[in-house]
Short mmCIF file of C-alpha atoms in Angstrom, two decimals:
data_model
loop_
_atom_site.label_atom_id
_atom_site.label_comp_id
_atom_site.label_asym_id
_atom_site.label_seq_id
_atom_site.Cartn_x
_atom_site.Cartn_y
_atom_site.Cartn_z
CA MET A 3 0.00 0.00 0.00
CA VAL A 4 1.08 3.57 -0.62
CA ALA A 5 0.57 5.67 2.49
CA THR A 6 -0.64 9.15 1.63
CA ALA A 7 -1.61 10.33 5.11
CA PRO A 8 0.85 11.84 7.61
CA THR A 9 2.85 9.13 9.30
CA LYS A 10 3.51 8.61 12.99
CA SER A 11 6.96 7.14 12.70
CA ALA A 12 9.64 6.70 10.08
CA LYS A 13 10.00 3.19 11.48
CA THR A 14 6.64 2.39 9.90
CA PHE A 15 8.36 2.72 6.53
CA ALA A 16 11.58 0.96 7.48
CA ASN A 17 10.93 -1.75 4.90
CA ALA A 18 9.75 0.64 2.19
CA ARG A 19 13.11 0.69 0.42
CA ASN A 20 12.98 -3.05 -0.21
CA ALA A 21 9.23 -3.37 -0.75
CA LEU A 22 7.82 -4.13 -4.16
CA ALA A 23 5.85 -1.35 -5.80
CA PRO A 24 2.10 -1.94 -6.22
CA ASP A 25 0.78 -3.10 -9.57
CA LEU A 26 -0.97 -0.92 -12.15
CA ALA A 27 -4.42 -1.91 -10.89
CA HIS A 28 -3.58 -0.48 -7.46
CA PHE A 29 -2.34 2.78 -8.95
CA ARG A 30 -5.46 3.01 -11.13
CA ARG A 31 -7.74 2.62 -8.10
CA ARG A 32 -5.91 5.15 -5.95
CA TYR A 33 -4.78 7.66 -8.59
CA PRO A 34 -7.09 7.36 -11.62
CA GLU A 35 -6.34 10.81 -13.11
CA THR A 36 -2.61 10.23 -12.87
CA VAL A 37 -2.73 6.79 -14.49
CA ALA A 38 -4.99 8.02 -17.29
CA SER A 39 -2.93 11.16 -17.98
CA LEU A 40 0.32 9.20 -18.18
CA GLY A 41 -1.31 6.71 -20.54
CA THR A 42 0.61 7.89 -23.61
CA LEU A 43 3.97 7.07 -22.02
CA PRO A 44 5.49 3.82 -23.31
CA MET A 45 6.86 3.09 -19.81
CA ARG A 46 3.92 4.30 -17.73
CA GLU A 47 4.15 1.61 -15.06
CA GLU A 48 7.90 2.16 -14.71
CA TRP A 49 7.34 5.89 -14.14
CA LEU A 50 4.68 5.16 -11.52
CA ARG A 51 7.08 2.78 -9.79
CA ARG A 52 9.83 5.42 -9.74
CA ILE A 53 7.50 7.99 -8.20
CA TRP A 54 6.35 5.44 -5.62
CA GLU A 55 9.95 4.48 -4.78
CA LEU A 56 11.07 8.08 -4.33
CA GLU A 57 8.10 8.78 -2.05
CA ALA A 58 8.64 5.59 -0.04
CA ASN A 59 12.34 6.33 0.41
CA TRP A 60 11.61 9.88 1.51
CA ARG A 61 9.06 8.66 4.04
CA ALA A 62 11.51 6.07 5.33
CA ASP A 63 14.01 8.84 6.07
CA TRP A 64 11.61 11.35 7.64
CA GLU A 65 8.77 11.29 10.09
CA THR A 66 6.07 13.57 8.78
CA ARG A 67 5.20 14.40 12.38
CA GLY A 68 8.21 15.45 14.40
CA GLY A 69 10.83 15.55 11.66
CA ALA A 70 12.83 12.71 13.21
CA TYR A 71 15.85 11.82 11.25
CA ALA A 72 17.52 8.67 9.99
CA GLU A 73 21.14 9.70 10.54
CA GLU A 74 23.85 8.26 8.33
CA GLU A 75 27.53 8.39 9.19
CA ALA A 76 28.85 9.66 5.89
CA VAL A 77 32.20 11.17 6.96
CA LEU A 78 34.69 9.34 9.18
CA PHE A 79 37.99 10.78 10.34
CA GLY A 80 40.46 7.94 9.98
CA PRO A 81 41.69 5.35 7.47
CA PRO A 82 39.37 3.15 5.40
CA PRO A 83 38.82 -0.49 6.40
CA ALA A 84 41.88 -2.72 6.34
CA LYS A 85 42.74 -4.34 3.00
CA ARG A 86 40.58 -1.83 1.12
CA GLU A 87 42.95 -0.14 -1.29
CA ALA A 88 41.89 2.73 -3.53
CA GLU A 89 41.80 1.62 -7.15
CA ALA A 90 42.70 5.11 -8.42
CA GLU A 91 43.64 8.54 -7.07
CA PHE A 92 42.44 11.97 -8.21
CA ASP A 93 42.79 15.64 -7.37
CA ALA A 94 39.05 15.78 -6.66
CA VAL A 95 36.12 13.37 -6.56
CA TYR A 96 32.63 14.77 -7.16
CA ALA A 97 29.36 13.05 -6.20
CA GLY A 98 26.04 13.96 -7.78
CA CYS A 99 24.30 14.37 -11.12
CA ALA A 100 24.23 17.44 -13.39
CA ALA A 101 25.73 19.87 -10.86
CA ALA A 102 28.61 17.48 -10.16
CA LEU A 103 29.31 17.07 -13.88
CA LEU A 104 29.37 20.83 -14.45
CA HIS A 105 31.62 21.62 -11.48
CA ALA A 106 33.98 18.75 -12.30
CA ALA A 107 34.20 19.82 -15.94
CA ALA A 108 34.98 23.42 -14.93
CA LEU A 109 37.89 22.23 -12.75
CA ALA A 110 39.19 19.69 -15.27
CA CYS A 111 38.83 21.83 -18.40
CA GLY A 112 39.63 25.20 -16.88
CA HIS A 113 42.49 24.14 -14.61
CA GLY A 114 43.70 20.76 -15.87
CA ARG A 115 42.88 18.84 -12.70
CA ARG A 116 42.33 15.07 -12.61
CA VAL A 117 38.77 14.43 -11.46
CA LEU A 118 36.25 11.63 -10.97
CA VAL A 119 32.46 11.94 -10.94
CA ILE A 120 30.38 9.27 -9.23
CA ASN A 121 26.77 9.34 -10.26
CA SER A 122 24.05 7.00 -9.04
CA ALA A 123 20.83 8.92 -9.68
CA ARG A 124 18.44 8.66 -12.59
CA PRO A 125 17.94 12.16 -13.97
CA GLU A 126 14.87 11.39 -16.09
CA GLY A 127 12.07 12.17 -13.65
CA GLU A 128 13.77 13.92 -10.79
CA ALA A 129 14.90 16.91 -12.85
CA GLY A 130 13.42 18.70 -15.83
CA GLY A 131 15.41 18.96 -19.04
CA VAL A 132 15.11 22.74 -19.52
CA TRP A 133 16.84 25.22 -17.21
CA ASN A 134 15.70 28.83 -17.05
CA ILE A 135 18.59 31.24 -16.56
CA SER A 136 19.58 34.81 -17.43
CA GLU A 137 21.67 36.15 -20.31
CA GLU A 138 24.36 37.00 -17.75
CA GLU A 139 24.46 33.40 -16.55
CA LEU A 140 24.58 32.25 -20.16
CA LYS A 141 27.81 34.26 -20.57
CA GLU A 142 29.14 32.67 -17.37
CA LEU A 143 28.69 29.28 -19.01
CA GLU A 144 30.86 30.46 -21.89
CA GLY A 145 33.50 31.76 -19.49
CA ALA A 146 33.78 28.59 -17.39
CA GLY A 147 36.13 26.99 -19.91
CA VAL A 148 33.90 24.00 -20.63
CA PHE A 149 31.76 25.08 -23.61
CA THR A 150 32.32 27.21 -26.68
CA ARG A 151 30.02 30.13 -27.43
CA GLU A 152 28.49 28.16 -30.29
CA GLU A 153 27.77 25.20 -28.03
CA VAL A 154 26.13 27.36 -25.39
CA GLU A 155 24.01 29.17 -27.96
CA GLY A 156 23.13 25.83 -29.54
CA ALA A 157 21.68 24.70 -26.21
CA VAL A 158 19.26 27.66 -26.07
CA VAL A 159 15.75 26.47 -26.93
CA ASN A 160 13.78 29.65 -26.22
CA ARG A 161 14.05 33.28 -25.15
CA TYR A 162 11.14 35.03 -23.43
CA ARG A 163 10.15 38.67 -23.51
CA GLY A 164 9.89 38.39 -19.73
CA CYS A 165 8.55 36.36 -16.82
CA PHE A 166 5.92 37.16 -14.20
CA VAL A 167 4.42 36.24 -10.85
CA LYS A 168 0.70 36.47 -10.04
CA PHE A 169 -1.10 35.46 -6.86
CA HIS A 170 -4.77 34.72 -6.25
CA ASP A 171 -6.41 37.79 -4.66
CA THR A 172 -10.14 37.12 -4.44
CA ALA A 173 -10.13 37.25 -0.62
CA SER A 174 -6.99 39.35 -0.31
CA ARG A 175 -7.17 42.88 1.11
CA VAL A 176 -4.19 43.73 -1.08
CA LYS A 177 -4.68 43.33 -4.83
CA ALA A 178 -1.79 43.10 -7.26
CA GLY A 179 -1.63 42.49 -10.97
CA PRO A 180 1.04 40.37 -12.65
CA LEU A 181 4.54 41.51 -11.74
CA TRP A 182 6.77 41.31 -14.80
CA VAL A 183 10.49 40.69 -14.42
CA THR A 184 13.01 40.76 -17.26
CA GLY A 185 16.58 39.54 -17.29
CA ALA A 186 16.17 36.93 -14.55
CA LEU A 187 14.90 33.67 -16.07
CA ASP A 188 14.39 34.70 -19.68
CA VAL A 189 16.60 32.10 -21.37
CA ALA A 190 15.54 28.46 -21.62
CA VAL A 191 18.47 26.10 -22.21
CA ASP A 192 18.57 22.37 -22.77
CA GLY A 193 20.18 21.18 -19.54
CA GLU A 194 20.51 17.60 -20.73
CA ARG A 195 22.44 18.73 -23.78
CA LEU A 196 24.82 20.78 -21.63
CA THR A 197 25.46 17.96 -19.17
CA ALA A 198 26.06 15.54 -22.04
CA LEU A 199 28.61 17.99 -23.47
CA ALA A 200 30.21 18.35 -20.04
CA ALA A 201 30.53 14.56 -19.78
CA ALA A 202 32.11 14.47 -23.24
CA ARG A 203 34.60 17.19 -22.24
CA LEU A 204 35.52 15.20 -19.13
CA ALA A 205 36.09 12.09 -21.22
CA ALA A 206 38.29 14.07 -23.62
CA LYS A 207 40.36 15.26 -20.66
CA GLY A 208 40.84 11.70 -19.45
CA ALA A 209 38.56 12.21 -16.47
CA ALA A 210 36.35 9.40 -15.23
CA VAL A 211 32.57 9.38 -14.89
CA GLU A 212 31.40 6.31 -12.99
CA ARG A 213 27.66 5.88 -13.40
CA GLY A 214 25.64 3.55 -11.24
CA LEU A 215 27.77 4.08 -8.14
CA ARG A 216 26.25 5.19 -4.84
CA PHE A 217 28.35 7.24 -2.43
CA VAL A 218 28.61 5.45 0.92
CA ARG A 219 31.10 7.43 3.01
CA ALA A 220 34.31 9.41 3.03
CA TYR A 221 37.35 8.51 5.17
CA VAL A 222 39.30 11.68 5.92
CA GLU A 223 43.01 11.39 6.67
CA PRO A 224 45.63 14.16 7.01
CA SER A 225 46.96 13.67 3.48
CA ARG A 226 43.92 12.48 1.54
CA VAL A 227 40.28 11.41 1.57
CA THR A 228 39.13 7.94 0.51
CA ILE A 229 35.67 7.58 -1.00
CA GLU A 230 33.73 4.35 -0.51
CA THR A 231 31.07 3.60 -3.12
CA GLU A 232 28.57 0.85 -3.79
CA GLY A 233 27.79 -0.52 -7.22
CA ALA A 234 25.41 -3.07 -8.68
CA GLY A 235 24.93 -6.08 -6.46
CA GLY A 236 26.43 -4.30 -3.47
CA ALA A 237 30.03 -4.40 -4.70
CA ARG A 238 32.21 -1.85 -2.88
CA ARG A 239 34.79 0.28 -4.69
CA PHE A 240 37.23 2.79 -3.18
CA PHE A 241 38.79 5.91 -4.70
CA ALA A 242 41.26 8.37 -3.20
CA ALA A 243 41.55 12.12 -3.72
CA ARG A 244 42.88 15.29 -2.18
CA LEU A 245 39.33 16.68 -2.06
CA PHE A 246 35.79 15.27 -2.03
CA ALA A 247 33.02 17.56 -3.32
CA ASP A 248 29.43 16.55 -2.62
CA ALA A 249 26.95 18.06 -5.08
CA SER A 250 24.16 15.54 -4.51
CA GLY A 251 21.59 17.83 -2.91
CA ALA A 252 20.57 19.59 0.30
CA ASP A 253 19.41 16.32 1.86
CA SER A 254 22.61 14.42 1.15
CA PRO A 255 24.06 12.27 3.97
CA VAL A 256 27.15 14.50 4.11
CA ALA A 257 25.10 17.69 4.42
CA ARG A 258 23.02 16.09 7.15
CA GLN A 259 26.01 14.87 9.13
CA LEU A 260 27.95 18.13 8.89
CA ASN A 261 24.99 19.97 10.31
CA GLY A 262 24.18 17.42 13.00
CA GLY A 263 20.45 17.78 12.52
CA ARG A 264 20.57 21.47 13.47
CA GLY A 265 20.86 22.94 10.02
CA ALA A 266 19.72 19.83 8.22
CA ALA A 267 16.87 19.90 5.78
CA ALA A 268 13.97 20.92 8.00
CA ARG A 269 12.04 22.50 5.12
CA VAL A 270 10.74 20.59 2.15
CA ARG A 271 9.16 21.42 -1.20
CA PRO A 272 7.28 18.50 -2.80
CA SER A 273 6.98 19.14 -6.52
CA VAL A 274 5.28 17.35 -9.41
CA GLY A 275 4.62 18.24 -13.01
CA THR A 276 5.04 17.29 -16.63
CA VAL A 277 6.65 18.26 -19.86
CA ALA A 278 3.73 18.04 -22.27
CA ARG A 279 2.58 19.07 -25.74
CA GLY A 280 -0.80 20.15 -27.03
CA TYR A 281 -1.76 23.03 -24.75
CA VAL A 282 -3.95 25.77 -26.18
CA ARG A 283 -1.52 28.53 -27.18
CA GLY A 284 -2.08 32.21 -26.59
CA GLU A 285 -1.63 35.04 -24.13
CA GLY A 286 -4.75 34.37 -22.07
CA ARG A 287 -4.57 33.52 -18.39
CA ASP A 288 -5.23 29.83 -19.03
CA GLU A 289 -3.26 29.54 -22.28
CA ALA A 290 0.35 28.53 -22.90
CA ASP A 291 2.33 31.61 -23.91
CA PHE A 292 5.58 30.55 -25.54
CA ARG A 293 7.00 34.08 -25.26
CA SER A 294 6.79 34.42 -21.48
CA GLY A 295 7.56 32.44 -18.35
CA GLU A 296 5.43 32.04 -15.23
CA ILE A 297 7.68 32.00 -12.16
CA LEU A 298 5.05 31.76 -9.42
CA VAL A 299 1.28 31.61 -9.86
CA SER A 300 -1.46 30.68 -7.39
CA THR A 301 -5.04 30.02 -8.45
CA GLU A 302 -6.64 29.42 -5.03
CA ASP A 303 -6.14 30.05 -1.32
CA ALA A 304 -4.45 27.67 1.09
CA SER A 305 -6.16 24.50 2.26
CA ALA A 306 -5.12 21.27 3.99
CA HIS A 307 -2.11 23.04 5.58
CA ARG A 308 -0.52 24.00 2.27
CA GLN A 309 -0.53 26.75 -0.35
CA LEU A 310 -0.30 25.25 -3.82
CA LEU A 311 1.76 27.15 -6.39
CA TRP A 312 2.27 26.73 -10.13
CA GLU A 313 5.08 27.47 -12.53
CA GLY A 314 5.00 27.30 -16.31
CA PHE A 315 7.85 27.57 -18.80
CA ALA A 316 7.87 26.94 -22.54
CA GLY A 317 10.52 24.97 -24.33
CA ALA A 318 11.19 25.13 -28.06
CA PRO A 319 8.16 26.70 -29.83
CA ALA A 320 8.60 24.43 -32.85
CA ARG A 321 8.40 21.31 -30.69
CA GLY A 322 5.58 22.64 -28.54
CA ASP A 323 7.03 21.40 -25.24
CA TYR A 324 5.57 23.22 -22.24
CA SER A 325 6.62 22.46 -18.66
CA THR A 326 4.25 22.96 -15.72
CA ARG A 327 4.82 22.17 -12.05
CA LEU A 328 2.63 22.18 -8.96
CA PHE A 329 4.39 22.47 -5.60
CA PHE A 330 4.17 23.83 -2.08
CA HIS A 331 6.59 24.95 0.61
CA ASP A 332 6.40 23.17 3.94
CA THR A 333 8.26 21.94 6.99
CA THR A 334 9.02 18.27 7.48
CA ASP A 335 7.04 18.15 10.74
CA SER A 336 3.79 19.67 9.46
CA PRO A 337 0.55 17.67 9.09
CA ALA A 338 0.33 18.44 5.34
CA ASP A 339 0.22 15.43 3.03
CA LYS A 340 3.56 15.24 1.22
CA SER A 341 2.78 12.25 -0.98
CA LEU A 342 4.02 12.78 -4.53
CA LEU A 343 1.39 10.44 -5.94
CA ALA A 344 -1.40 12.29 -4.17
CA LEU A 345 0.05 15.60 -5.38
CA PHE A 346 0.18 14.25 -8.93
CA GLU A 347 -3.51 13.37 -8.66
CA ARG A 348 -4.25 16.94 -7.53
CA TYR A 349 -2.04 18.27 -10.33
CA PHE A 350 -3.95 16.49 -13.08
CA GLU A 351 -7.32 17.38 -11.52
CA SER A 352 -6.38 21.08 -11.29
CA LEU A 353 -4.35 21.45 -14.49
CA PRO A 354 -7.29 22.43 -16.78
CA ALA A 355 -7.98 25.47 -14.59
CA TYR A 356 -4.35 26.56 -14.95
CA LYS A 357 -3.64 25.69 -18.61
CA ARG A 358 -6.20 24.48 -21.12
CA ARG A 359 -5.39 21.26 -22.91
CA GLY A 360 -6.05 20.88 -26.62
CA ALA A 361 -7.37 17.78 -28.34
CA GLY A 362 -3.87 16.46 -28.98
CA TRP A 363 -2.51 17.07 -25.48
CA ARG A 364 -0.12 14.40 -24.25
CA VAL A 365 2.54 14.00 -21.59
CA GLU A 366 6.11 13.65 -22.82
CA ARG A 367 7.43 12.85 -19.35
CA PRO A 368 6.66 13.51 -15.69
CA VAL A 369 8.95 15.55 -13.42
CA PHE A 370 8.90 15.13 -9.65
CA GLY A 371 10.93 15.30 -6.49
CA TYR A 372 11.47 16.60 -2.98
CA ALA A 373 13.59 19.73 -2.67
CA HIS A 374 15.03 20.53 0.73
CA ALA A 375 16.44 23.49 2.61
CA PRO A 376 17.65 24.06 6.18
CA ARG A 377 15.67 26.02 8.72
CA GLU A 378 18.42 28.35 9.85
CA GLY A 379 18.56 30.75 12.72
CA TRP A 380 21.11 32.96 14.36
CA ARG A 381 22.39 30.03 16.43
CA THR A 382 22.20 27.40 13.72
CA LYS A 383 24.80 28.29 11.11
CA ARG A 384 24.97 25.90 8.22
CA ARG A 385 28.32 24.17 7.71
CA VAL A 386 29.39 23.74 4.10
CA ALA A 387 32.76 22.04 4.62
CA CYS A 388 34.99 19.98 6.87
CA ASP A 389 38.60 18.97 6.27
CA ARG A 390 38.95 17.75 2.66
CA VAL A 391 35.15 17.67 2.18
CA LEU A 392 33.15 20.42 0.45
CA LEU A 393 29.42 20.83 -0.19
CA LEU A 394 28.49 22.34 -3.56
CA GLY A 395 25.26 23.39 -5.23
CA ASP A 396 22.08 22.65 -3.31
CA ALA A 397 24.06 20.62 -0.76
CA GLY A 398 25.89 23.77 0.32
CA SER A 399 23.06 26.23 -0.15
CA GLY A 400 20.86 27.72 2.53
CA ALA A 401 18.05 28.19 0.05
CA PHE A 402 15.63 25.77 -1.59
CA ALA A 403 17.04 23.46 -4.20
CA GLN A 404 17.34 24.83 -7.72
CA GLY A 405 19.12 21.87 -9.25
CA ALA A 406 22.08 22.36 -11.57
CA ARG A 407 20.70 25.59 -13.04
CA GLY A 408 21.43 27.28 -9.72
CA ASP A 409 25.14 26.48 -10.22
CA VAL A 410 25.45 27.94 -13.71
CA GLY A 411 26.44 31.43 -12.58
CA GLU A 412 28.91 30.08 -10.00
CA LEU A 413 30.93 27.60 -12.06
CA ARG A 414 33.88 29.84 -12.85
CA ARG A 415 34.14 31.35 -9.35
CA VAL A 416 33.89 27.99 -7.56
CA ALA A 417 36.40 26.37 -9.93
CA ARG A 418 38.88 29.18 -9.29
CA GLY A 419 38.40 28.87 -5.54
CA THR A 420 38.81 25.10 -5.66
CA GLU A 421 41.96 25.41 -7.77
CA ALA A 422 43.41 27.96 -5.35
CA ALA A 423 42.71 25.63 -2.40
CA LEU A 424 44.30 22.65 -4.16
CA SER A 425 47.34 24.64 -5.28
CA ALA A 426 47.95 26.03 -1.80
CA GLY A 427 47.14 22.77 -0.03
CA ALA A 428 44.57 24.75 1.95
CA LEU A 429 42.02 21.97 2.31
CA ASP A 430 40.96 22.45 5.92
CA ALA A 431 37.36 23.29 6.83
CA GLY A 432 37.99 27.03 7.15
CA ALA A 433 39.69 27.40 3.78
CA LEU A 434 37.11 25.27 1.95
CA THR A 435 34.26 27.22 3.52
CA GLN A 436 35.57 30.30 1.72
CA VAL A 437 35.15 28.53 -1.62
CA CYS A 438 31.38 28.50 -1.08
CA ASP A 439 31.03 31.43 1.27
CA GLY A 440 31.81 33.94 -1.45
CA SER A 441 28.50 33.03 -3.06
CA VAL A 442 26.09 35.86 -3.66
CA GLY A 443 22.59 35.69 -2.29
CA ARG A 444 23.37 35.78 1.43
CA VAL A 445 20.74 38.42 2.08
CA ALA A 446 18.18 36.62 -0.08
CA ALA A 447 18.72 33.36 1.82
CA ALA A 448 18.48 35.15 5.15
CA PHE A 449 15.26 36.86 4.09
CA GLY A 450 13.63 33.46 3.68
CA LEU A 451 10.92 34.46 1.20
CA SER A 452 9.80 30.84 0.95
CA GLU A 453 8.74 30.99 4.62
CA PHE A 454 5.90 33.29 3.58
CA MET A 455 4.72 30.80 0.96
CA ARG A 456 3.45 28.30 3.51
CA PRO A 457 0.46 28.77 5.83
CA ALA A 458 1.09 29.58 9.47
CA ALA A 459 -0.45 27.11 11.92
CA LYS A 460 -3.36 29.41 12.79
CA GLY A 461 -3.36 31.58 9.68
CA ALA A 462 -6.44 32.32 7.59
CA PRO A 463 -6.67 30.51 4.22
CA HIS A 464 -6.09 33.76 2.32
CA ALA A 465 -3.12 34.90 4.46
CA VAL A 466 -0.38 33.50 2.22
CA ASN A 467 -1.77 35.03 -0.96
CA GLU A 468 -2.46 38.32 0.82
CA THR A 469 1.13 38.51 2.07
CA LEU A 470 2.54 37.58 -1.34
CA ASN A 471 0.31 40.14 -3.05
CA ALA A 472 1.64 42.81 -0.68
CA LEU A 473 5.23 41.82 -1.40
CA THR A 474 4.46 41.75 -5.13
CA ALA A 475 2.94 45.23 -5.02
CA ALA A 476 5.97 46.50 -3.11
CA LEU A 477 8.37 44.87 -5.56
CA GLY A 478 6.56 46.66 -8.37
CA GLY A 479 7.78 49.94 -6.89
CA LEU A 480 11.44 48.94 -6.95
CA GLU A 481 13.76 49.49 -9.87
CA GLU A 482 13.83 46.81 -12.54
CA GLY A 483 17.36 45.76 -11.59
CA GLU A 484 16.31 45.26 -7.97
CA ARG A 485 13.31 43.15 -8.97
CA ARG A 486 15.57 41.09 -11.19
CA ALA A 487 18.02 40.55 -8.32
CA VAL A 488 15.26 39.22 -6.05
CA PHE A 489 14.35 36.46 -8.49
CA ARG A 490 17.98 35.59 -9.14
CA GLY A 491 18.70 35.26 -5.41
CA ARG A 492 21.00 38.30 -5.42
CA MET A 493 19.04 40.74 -3.31
CA THR A 494 21.17 43.41 -1.62
CA THR A 495 20.69 44.88 1.83
CA GLY A 496 19.53 48.17 0.37
CA ALA A 497 16.95 46.49 -1.85
CA LEU A 498 15.67 44.43 1.08
CA ARG A 499 15.34 47.52 3.25
CA ARG A 500 13.35 49.32 0.55
CA LEU A 501 11.20 46.24 -0.06
CA LEU A 502 10.28 45.86 3.62
CA ALA A 503 9.60 49.58 4.00
CA ARG A 504 7.28 49.65 0.97
CA THR A 505 5.56 46.44 2.07
CA ALA A 506 4.95 47.82 5.57
CA ARG A 507 3.32 50.93 4.12
CA LEU A 508 1.07 48.87 1.88
CA TYR A 509 0.45 46.11 4.38
CA PRO A 510 1.25 46.87 8.04
CA ARG A 511 0.38 43.26 8.91
CA ILE A 512 3.64 42.05 7.35
CA PHE A 513 5.36 42.05 10.73
CA GLU A 514 2.46 40.12 12.22
CA ARG A 515 3.02 37.55 9.48
CA VAL A 516 6.71 37.40 10.41
CA ARG A 517 5.83 36.63 14.03
CA GLU A 518 3.30 33.99 12.93
CA HIS A 519 5.93 32.16 10.91
CA PHE A 520 9.01 32.55 13.08
CA GLY A 521 7.66 33.08 16.61
CA ALA A 522 9.09 35.67 19.01
CA ARG A 523 12.52 34.04 19.36
CA GLY A 524 12.65 33.08 15.70
CA THR A 525 11.87 36.66 14.70
CA LEU A 526 14.90 37.85 16.68
CA TRP A 527 17.05 35.23 14.96
CA TRP A 528 15.60 36.26 11.61
CA LEU A 529 16.50 39.91 12.23
CA ALA A 530 19.94 38.91 13.50
CA GLY A 531 20.50 36.77 10.41
CA LEU A 532 19.59 39.68 8.15
CA ALA A 533 21.94 41.96 10.08
CA GLU A 534 24.78 39.45 9.81
CA ALA A 535 24.17 38.99 6.08
CA ALA A 536 24.20 42.76 5.61
CA TRP A 537 27.46 43.05 7.57
CA LYS A 538 29.15 40.36 5.49
CA GLU A 539 27.86 41.93 2.28
CA LYS A 540 29.33 45.28 3.35
CA GLY A 541 32.69 43.64 4.00
CA LYS A 542 32.95 42.06 0.55
#
């Protein structure tokens, strides 16, 4: 059986990892809209099984009530087991999928380092194929030393005139029209094409990409780190390096251990959607506009402890691919149902009200996953490194997961920092922290905008949309560059100050909303975190 209600204990799902997925008849009874809508897929039952497995594994790791944690010892300080010799040695070993490939390629191609990428995940359903980035980030891809300008431009599938956010405001005391933003997410690139090119560049440089290996743990010694992996049939393989970089996500075992449960992934964003063809095209509210992107859209108020949000981005106009997602922001210990299968059922039931389907509408593939982020406070600083171990991408971020597209603008800077650390032999925790700590977006992460996208325990159903409408109206009064920075995660202290001041004038209840979400002590930590971020920004 697939449990879709909040669970009482992660122990209940202890056997979920090894359990057999239900058959198609079970899925059809429980999730009829989902099964019918995926009917055009040649591997429909396999996709359903993958969704079920991901959900079961997530539930096995987390208690929906209480957020209890299945700790894994992923980093050990000492030698590997006796008689376990490393089969090869590298300057750096990367773990993860697309983000790991990109970072490894930037170090290997840009600086001539010998690298290994271990990759165990299937990218087909857990990540969409199109990344939405800015023109500035597109140039960063060219400058990272991995791709030529022609290759980068060849990966572009669409350019939008702009993107917008729009929140439901029927019951909201603050009304706001669509807020248009240009220069933030206007370029759609084929992420799969870029990662395939990155893998080819690595191969040309003599680097190794080991697919089908699962990272088990890292053994840190004074002169090197040994990486233990598990392959098909449980076979163990060991590799040695001067540095291990984990780019496998915010909920990775390394990220969890380094943060000891304090800064671990206490926030979650379940997300489901499809890449599909056959939507009714046009510029109407419920039509697929291939010249614009929809960053955040809500069509109803909160219910069942969650505020559902949509996003919609077009791929290549000639192909007709259009990607839509339905998601919500939450905490791991809330009573909201976090089942991906149940959310898929809601997605297909609600999709016609968001985008109209034409007669030839069909799903090309589903996209789904759990994104995570830490719940940070003044006293819970997130660790991004220990000796010879570095967290990259979502694993090292304090914000919600963006996948590999969030790393595009950082490839060159991180590669330079990693090269400097390797060249100087500065591979202790403090030095490696600086490789990530130079990342922009400190103020944006501290602001915690996603906190306002989930209902407070005793909040009214319209409270989330009302707050977001107030913030949207206030953003509309900022300069275009400042609006762009907000949606690229690069908000400055000055922009934040102006945003809060304008929001307070439009909506004095904003500070009441802050207290509802963070509590009295949490509000103090929130303010302290903003102050610290501002101080560090000033010192850059």
